[in-house]
mmCIF file of C-alpha atoms in Angstrom:
data_model
loop_
_atom_site.group_PDB
_atom_site.id
_atom_site.type_symbol
_atom_site.label_atom_id
_atom_site.label_comp_id
_atom_site.label_asym_id
_atom_site.label_seq_id
_atom_site.Cartn_x
_atom_site.Cartn_y
_atom_site.Cartn_z
ATOM 1 C CA MET G 254 -187.593 -116.674 -65.588
ATOM 2 C CA ALA G 255 -190.944 -115.176 -64.624
ATOM 3 C CA GLU G 256 -191.858 -111.801 -66.185
ATOM 4 C CA TRP G 257 -193.427 -109.446 -63.666
ATOM 5 C CA VAL G 258 -195.761 -106.563 -64.229
ATOM 6 C CA ASN G 259 -197.354 -103.974 -61.853
ATOM 7 C CA ALA G 260 -200.893 -104.529 -60.711
ATOM 8 C CA SER G 261 -202.980 -101.616 -59.388
ATOM 9 C CA ILE G 262 -204.999 -102.250 -56.154
ATOM 10 C CA GLU G 263 -208.661 -101.660 -56.900
ATOM 11 C CA LYS G 264 -210.148 -103.031 -53.619
ATOM 12 C CA VAL G 265 -209.336 -104.882 -50.506
ATOM 13 C CA THR G 266 -212.330 -106.673 -48.930
ATOM 14 C CA ASP G 267 -212.139 -107.718 -45.293
ATOM 15 C CA TRP G 268 -214.330 -110.880 -44.633
ATOM 16 C CA THR G 269 -213.032 -111.577 -41.028
ATOM 17 C CA ASP G 270 -210.054 -110.491 -39.019
ATOM 18 C CA SER G 271 -207.837 -112.804 -41.021
ATOM 19 C CA LEU G 272 -209.654 -113.537 -44.324
ATOM 20 C CA PHE G 273 -209.623 -110.942 -47.092
ATOM 21 C CA SER G 274 -209.813 -110.655 -50.873
ATOM 22 C CA ILE G 275 -207.609 -108.479 -52.955
ATOM 23 C CA THR G 276 -208.825 -107.122 -56.322
ATOM 24 C CA VAL G 277 -206.388 -105.737 -58.859
ATOM 25 C CA THR G 278 -206.091 -104.804 -62.471
ATOM 26 C CA ALA G 279 -202.948 -105.710 -64.428
ATOM 27 C CA PRO G 280 -201.854 -106.302 -68.081
ATOM 28 C CA ILE G 281 -201.338 -110.115 -67.658
ATOM 29 C CA ASP G 282 -201.565 -112.797 -70.300
ATOM 30 C CA PRO G 283 -204.867 -114.727 -70.596
ATOM 31 C CA PHE G 284 -205.251 -117.530 -68.101
ATOM 32 C CA ILE G 285 -207.356 -120.676 -67.682
ATOM 33 C CA ALA G 286 -209.879 -120.862 -64.903
ATOM 34 C CA GLY G 287 -208.346 -122.832 -62.024
ATOM 35 C CA GLN G 288 -204.830 -121.498 -62.581
ATOM 36 C CA PHE G 289 -202.775 -119.296 -60.319
ATOM 37 C CA ALA G 290 -200.481 -116.316 -60.508
ATOM 38 C CA LYS G 291 -197.735 -115.092 -58.105
ATOM 39 C CA LEU G 292 -198.038 -111.805 -56.185
ATOM 40 C CA ALA G 293 -195.011 -110.103 -54.773
ATOM 41 C CA LEU G 294 -193.749 -107.018 -52.909
ATOM 42 C CA GLU G 295 -190.313 -105.678 -52.413
ATOM 43 C CA ILE G 296 -189.528 -106.043 -48.654
ATOM 44 C CA ASP G 297 -186.238 -104.936 -47.209
ATOM 45 C CA GLY G 298 -184.659 -105.242 -50.638
ATOM 46 C CA GLU G 299 -186.006 -108.728 -51.357
ATOM 47 C CA ARG G 300 -188.863 -109.724 -53.684
ATOM 48 C CA VAL G 301 -191.197 -111.724 -51.466
ATOM 49 C CA GLN G 302 -193.639 -113.769 -53.581
ATOM 50 C CA ARG G 303 -196.461 -116.302 -53.102
ATOM 51 C CA ALA G 304 -198.738 -118.196 -55.445
ATOM 52 C CA TYR G 305 -202.469 -117.389 -55.340
ATOM 53 C CA SER G 306 -205.277 -118.851 -57.357
ATOM 54 C CA PHE G 307 -207.654 -116.589 -59.262
ATOM 55 C CA VAL G 308 -211.287 -116.254 -57.918
ATOM 56 C CA ASN G 309 -212.554 -114.451 -60.969
ATOM 57 C CA ALA G 310 -213.442 -115.839 -64.412
ATOM 58 C CA PRO G 311 -210.727 -115.284 -67.047
ATOM 59 C CA ARG G 312 -212.936 -112.852 -68.975
ATOM 60 C CA ASP G 313 -213.102 -110.497 -66.075
ATOM 61 C CA LYS G 314 -210.629 -107.504 -66.111
ATOM 62 C CA ASN G 315 -210.716 -107.283 -62.267
ATOM 63 C CA LEU G 316 -208.429 -109.998 -60.867
ATOM 64 C CA GLU G 317 -209.494 -111.250 -57.557
ATOM 65 C CA PHE G 318 -207.572 -113.446 -54.971
ATOM 66 C CA TYR G 319 -208.794 -114.905 -51.680
ATOM 67 C CA LEU G 320 -206.239 -114.838 -48.924
ATOM 68 C CA VAL G 321 -205.628 -115.551 -45.223
ATOM 69 C CA THR G 322 -203.420 -113.367 -43.131
ATOM 70 C CA VAL G 323 -200.607 -115.274 -41.581
ATOM 71 C CA PRO G 324 -199.617 -113.014 -38.572
ATOM 72 C CA GLU G 325 -195.978 -114.035 -38.682
ATOM 73 C CA GLY G 326 -195.910 -114.134 -42.526
ATOM 74 C CA LYS G 327 -193.651 -111.891 -44.560
ATOM 75 C CA LEU G 328 -196.172 -111.220 -47.266
ATOM 76 C CA SER G 329 -199.864 -111.708 -46.389
ATOM 77 C CA PRO G 330 -200.017 -108.966 -43.657
ATOM 78 C CA ARG G 331 -198.497 -106.453 -46.080
ATOM 79 C CA LEU G 332 -200.961 -107.447 -48.865
ATOM 80 C CA HIS G 333 -203.818 -107.012 -46.369
ATOM 81 C CA ALA G 334 -202.643 -103.551 -45.543
ATOM 82 C CA LEU G 335 -202.639 -102.291 -49.240
ATOM 83 C CA GLU G 336 -205.055 -99.629 -50.201
ATOM 84 C CA PRO G 337 -206.658 -98.660 -53.582
ATOM 85 C CA GLY G 338 -204.145 -97.025 -55.878
ATOM 86 C CA GLN G 339 -201.177 -98.772 -54.527
ATOM 87 C CA GLU G 340 -199.368 -101.461 -56.470
ATOM 88 C CA VAL G 341 -198.267 -105.015 -56.105
ATOM 89 C CA MET G 342 -196.246 -107.107 -58.607
ATOM 90 C CA ILE G 343 -197.844 -109.982 -60.422
ATOM 91 C CA THR G 344 -196.518 -112.584 -62.871
ATOM 92 C CA LYS G 345 -197.531 -111.834 -66.450
ATOM 93 C CA GLU G 346 -198.047 -115.560 -67.130
ATOM 94 C CA SER G 347 -200.324 -117.809 -64.968
ATOM 95 C CA ALA G 348 -199.626 -121.521 -64.299
ATOM 96 C CA GLY G 349 -201.163 -124.713 -63.017
ATOM 97 C CA PHE G 350 -203.037 -127.778 -64.194
ATOM 98 C CA PHE G 351 -205.921 -127.671 -61.735
ATOM 99 C CA VAL G 352 -208.234 -126.993 -64.625
ATOM 100 C CA VAL G 353 -211.373 -128.693 -66.103
ATOM 101 C CA ASP G 354 -209.717 -129.695 -69.383
ATOM 102 C CA GLU G 355 -207.493 -132.009 -67.349
ATOM 103 C CA ILE G 356 -210.517 -133.832 -65.771
ATOM 104 C CA PRO G 357 -211.391 -137.152 -67.483
ATOM 105 C CA PRO G 358 -215.024 -137.988 -68.393
ATOM 106 C CA CYS G 359 -217.252 -138.686 -65.436
ATOM 107 C CA GLU G 360 -220.894 -138.368 -64.252
ATOM 108 C CA THR G 361 -220.227 -136.452 -61.063
ATOM 109 C CA LEU G 362 -217.432 -133.905 -60.511
ATOM 110 C CA TRP G 363 -216.805 -133.263 -56.826
ATOM 111 C CA MET G 364 -215.029 -130.037 -55.933
ATOM 112 C CA LEU G 365 -213.644 -130.285 -52.327
ATOM 113 C CA ALA G 366 -212.062 -127.179 -50.860
ATOM 114 C CA THR G 367 -210.877 -125.994 -47.436
ATOM 115 C CA GLY G 368 -210.554 -122.341 -46.498
ATOM 116 C CA THR G 369 -209.180 -119.973 -49.219
ATOM 117 C CA ALA G 370 -208.691 -122.894 -51.670
ATOM 118 C CA LEU G 371 -212.243 -122.320 -52.772
ATOM 119 C CA GLY G 372 -210.822 -119.777 -55.095
ATOM 120 C CA PRO G 373 -210.036 -121.902 -58.243
ATOM 121 C CA TYR G 374 -213.506 -123.554 -58.107
ATOM 122 C CA LEU G 375 -215.223 -120.222 -58.105
ATOM 123 C CA SER G 376 -213.141 -119.248 -61.175
ATOM 124 C CA ILE G 377 -214.078 -122.402 -62.958
ATOM 125 C CA LEU G 378 -217.757 -122.080 -62.116
ATOM 126 C CA GLN G 379 -218.000 -118.459 -62.945
ATOM 127 C CA GLU G 380 -216.319 -119.112 -66.262
ATOM 128 C CA GLY G 381 -218.612 -122.083 -66.991
ATOM 129 C CA GLN G 382 -216.755 -123.549 -69.941
ATOM 130 C CA GLY G 383 -216.427 -127.300 -70.381
ATOM 131 C CA LEU G 384 -218.812 -128.109 -67.432
ATOM 132 C CA GLU G 385 -221.729 -129.305 -69.563
ATOM 133 C CA ARG G 386 -220.261 -132.755 -69.849
ATOM 134 C CA PHE G 387 -220.847 -133.481 -66.214
ATOM 135 C CA LYS G 388 -224.306 -134.538 -65.087
ATOM 136 C CA ASN G 389 -223.682 -133.377 -61.552
ATOM 137 C CA ILE G 390 -221.232 -130.953 -59.877
ATOM 138 C CA VAL G 391 -220.794 -130.943 -56.112
ATOM 139 C CA LEU G 392 -218.966 -127.944 -54.538
ATOM 140 C CA VAL G 393 -217.961 -128.503 -50.913
ATOM 141 C CA HIS G 394 -216.442 -125.655 -48.893
ATOM 142 C CA ALA G 395 -214.992 -126.606 -45.438
ATOM 143 C CA VAL G 396 -214.158 -124.037 -42.894
ATOM 144 C CA ARG G 397 -213.618 -123.772 -39.175
ATOM 145 C CA TYR G 398 -216.424 -121.264 -38.299
ATOM 146 C CA ALA G 399 -219.594 -120.114 -40.176
ATOM 147 C CA GLN G 400 -218.174 -116.553 -40.439
ATOM 148 C CA ASP G 401 -215.376 -118.052 -42.736
ATOM 149 C CA LEU G 402 -217.973 -118.860 -45.468
ATOM 150 C CA SER G 403 -216.982 -115.579 -47.192
ATOM 151 C CA TYR G 404 -218.279 -116.525 -50.676
ATOM 152 C CA LEU G 405 -221.458 -118.273 -49.685
ATOM 153 C CA PRO G 406 -223.743 -115.775 -51.344
ATOM 154 C CA LEU G 407 -221.797 -116.220 -54.590
ATOM 155 C CA MET G 408 -221.946 -120.015 -54.310
ATOM 156 C CA GLN G 409 -225.722 -119.808 -53.877
ATOM 157 C CA GLN G 410 -226.010 -117.582 -56.989
ATOM 158 C CA LEU G 411 -223.995 -120.148 -58.882
ATOM 159 C CA GLN G 412 -226.231 -122.977 -57.746
ATOM 160 C CA GLN G 413 -229.221 -121.161 -59.161
ATOM 161 C CA ARG G 414 -227.392 -120.341 -62.447
ATOM 162 C CA TYR G 415 -226.634 -124.045 -62.946
ATOM 163 C CA SER G 416 -230.307 -125.001 -62.538
ATOM 164 C CA GLY G 417 -229.942 -128.390 -60.681
ATOM 165 C CA GLN G 418 -226.611 -129.384 -62.080
ATOM 166 C CA LEU G 419 -224.620 -127.852 -59.173
ATOM 167 C CA GLN G 420 -225.131 -128.656 -55.598
ATOM 168 C CA ILE G 421 -223.277 -126.811 -52.761
ATOM 169 C CA GLN G 422 -222.445 -128.221 -49.357
ATOM 170 C CA THR G 423 -220.813 -126.247 -46.573
ATOM 171 C CA VAL G 424 -218.788 -127.940 -43.828
ATOM 172 C CA VAL G 425 -217.981 -126.209 -40.509
ATOM 173 C CA SER G 426 -215.588 -128.027 -38.195
ATOM 174 C CA ARG G 427 -215.712 -126.064 -34.896
ATOM 175 C CA GLU G 428 -219.379 -125.294 -34.344
ATOM 176 C CA ALA G 429 -222.752 -126.514 -35.361
ATOM 177 C CA VAL G 430 -224.422 -124.497 -38.073
ATOM 178 C CA ALA G 431 -227.881 -125.060 -39.626
ATOM 179 C CA GLY G 432 -227.463 -126.305 -43.227
ATOM 180 C CA SER G 433 -223.840 -127.193 -42.757
ATOM 181 C CA LEU G 434 -222.248 -130.530 -41.908
ATOM 182 C CA THR G 435 -220.012 -130.549 -38.776
ATOM 183 C CA GLY G 436 -216.508 -132.188 -38.833
ATOM 184 C CA ARG G 437 -213.702 -132.787 -41.211
ATOM 185 C CA VAL G 438 -214.010 -133.688 -44.899
ATOM 186 C CA PRO G 439 -212.285 -137.143 -44.655
ATOM 187 C CA ALA G 440 -214.469 -138.222 -41.709
ATOM 188 C CA LEU G 441 -217.667 -137.036 -43.510
ATOM 189 C CA ILE G 442 -216.713 -139.165 -46.461
ATOM 190 C CA HIS G 443 -215.847 -142.057 -44.222
ATOM 191 C CA ASN G 444 -219.080 -142.048 -42.315
ATOM 192 C CA GLY G 445 -221.279 -141.399 -45.400
ATOM 193 C CA GLU G 446 -222.591 -138.081 -44.112
ATOM 194 C CA LEU G 447 -221.363 -136.027 -47.148
ATOM 195 C CA GLU G 448 -222.890 -138.332 -49.736
ATOM 196 C CA ALA G 449 -226.235 -138.590 -47.702
ATOM 197 C CA ALA G 450 -226.383 -134.750 -47.476
ATOM 198 C CA VAL G 451 -226.142 -134.257 -51.264
ATOM 199 C CA GLY G 452 -227.786 -137.459 -52.374
ATOM 200 C CA ILE G 453 -225.059 -138.635 -54.670
ATOM 201 C CA GLN G 454 -222.639 -141.534 -54.331
ATOM 202 C CA MET G 455 -218.911 -141.004 -54.550
ATOM 203 C CA ASN G 456 -217.445 -143.986 -56.395
ATOM 204 C CA ALA G 457 -214.839 -145.045 -58.989
ATOM 205 C CA GLU G 458 -217.400 -145.829 -61.561
ATOM 206 C CA SER G 459 -218.994 -142.409 -61.851
ATOM 207 C CA SER G 460 -217.091 -139.796 -59.896
ATOM 208 C CA HIS G 461 -213.945 -137.662 -60.203
ATOM 209 C CA ILE G 462 -212.713 -135.797 -57.043
ATOM 210 C CA MET G 463 -210.923 -132.510 -57.174
ATOM 211 C CA LEU G 464 -209.082 -131.795 -53.914
ATOM 212 C CA CYS G 465 -207.723 -128.322 -53.033
ATOM 213 C CA GLY G 466 -206.616 -126.951 -49.767
ATOM 214 C CA ASN G 467 -205.017 -127.931 -46.518
ATOM 215 C CA PRO G 468 -202.307 -130.496 -47.363
ATOM 216 C CA GLN G 469 -203.433 -132.767 -44.409
ATOM 217 C CA MET G 470 -206.974 -132.806 -45.752
ATOM 218 C CA VAL G 471 -205.671 -133.598 -49.263
ATOM 219 C CA ARG G 472 -203.486 -136.440 -47.990
ATOM 220 C CA ASP G 473 -206.123 -137.883 -45.686
ATOM 221 C CA THR G 474 -208.890 -137.754 -48.266
ATOM 222 C CA GLN G 475 -206.674 -139.305 -50.991
ATOM 223 C CA GLN G 476 -205.690 -142.144 -48.677
ATOM 224 C CA LEU G 477 -209.294 -142.668 -47.680
ATOM 225 C CA LEU G 478 -210.583 -142.839 -51.205
ATOM 226 C CA LYS G 479 -207.764 -145.172 -52.230
ATOM 227 C CA ASP G 480 -208.412 -147.503 -49.396
ATOM 228 C CA SER G 481 -212.146 -147.587 -49.217
ATOM 229 C CA ARG G 482 -213.358 -146.586 -52.762
ATOM 230 C CA ASP G 483 -210.537 -148.059 -54.958
ATOM 231 C CA MET G 484 -209.802 -144.592 -56.377
ATOM 232 C CA ARG G 485 -206.316 -143.450 -57.551
ATOM 233 C CA LYS G 486 -204.553 -140.267 -58.428
ATOM 234 C CA HIS G 487 -205.240 -139.045 -61.980
ATOM 235 C CA LEU G 488 -202.234 -138.869 -64.334
ATOM 236 C CA LYS G 489 -202.144 -138.161 -68.021
ATOM 237 C CA ARG G 490 -200.384 -141.401 -68.717
ATOM 238 C CA LYS G 491 -202.673 -143.368 -66.321
ATOM 239 C CA PRO G 492 -206.145 -141.843 -65.969
ATOM 240 C CA GLY G 493 -207.560 -141.955 -62.432
ATOM 241 C CA HIS G 494 -210.208 -140.515 -60.136
ATOM 242 C CA ILE G 495 -208.485 -137.821 -57.955
ATOM 243 C CA THR G 496 -207.009 -134.543 -58.987
ATOM 244 C CA SER G 497 -205.328 -132.567 -56.200
ATOM 245 C CA GLU G 498 -203.564 -129.323 -55.394
ATOM 246 C CA HIS G 499 -201.981 -128.483 -52.074
ATOM 247 C CA TYR G 500 -202.685 -124.856 -51.143
ATOM 248 C CA TRP G 501 -199.434 -124.030 -49.433
#
């Protein structure tokens, strides 16, 4: 059974009407970059909980989560309304295997995210441990509108920090934006636009693909890579090319 502790709200950052980040401090156990915790509030006598990935590096005392408000949701609107000094419950232990240590050797590590599923990649990249074994890292953030690229400045800072090892590519599906590709991730892989934009080939010989986000994107991309690139899901007992995590 999960052990819960109280977390103190330090800051709530509004990015758009529906996108926000919540920063808390709490006496949790150490976690691994890429993992998630559960946040909860008591609502009408019931503990309502959801899993959210850390955005921050494990060494940071401020714990940050990137969320979208679901208007009819039980929890997210209430989390969005919290103010500094108030409290939310958080699991003392974190969980999840969407971590770099689980990735097999490869030349290019692709990090593909939609929406708020960017979080675990930012945690991994800010931590920086275990990434030196990859020649190239490609971080792709796919959103609906340019205003949804909440963490683009941080992504650009990380690109500079990694001195040519890290490339970032934004994808916007519902408007044309300079510097971003337009469309859905599976289609941009299928037509070769994503690889052309970053100048790196996505193949079974040299690549590993991390997929995190919209379950439909994850399923469609997995199927496309299986059918057109001869890639398969990575399992400990049977190493492969794709590691995925559905974000709801």
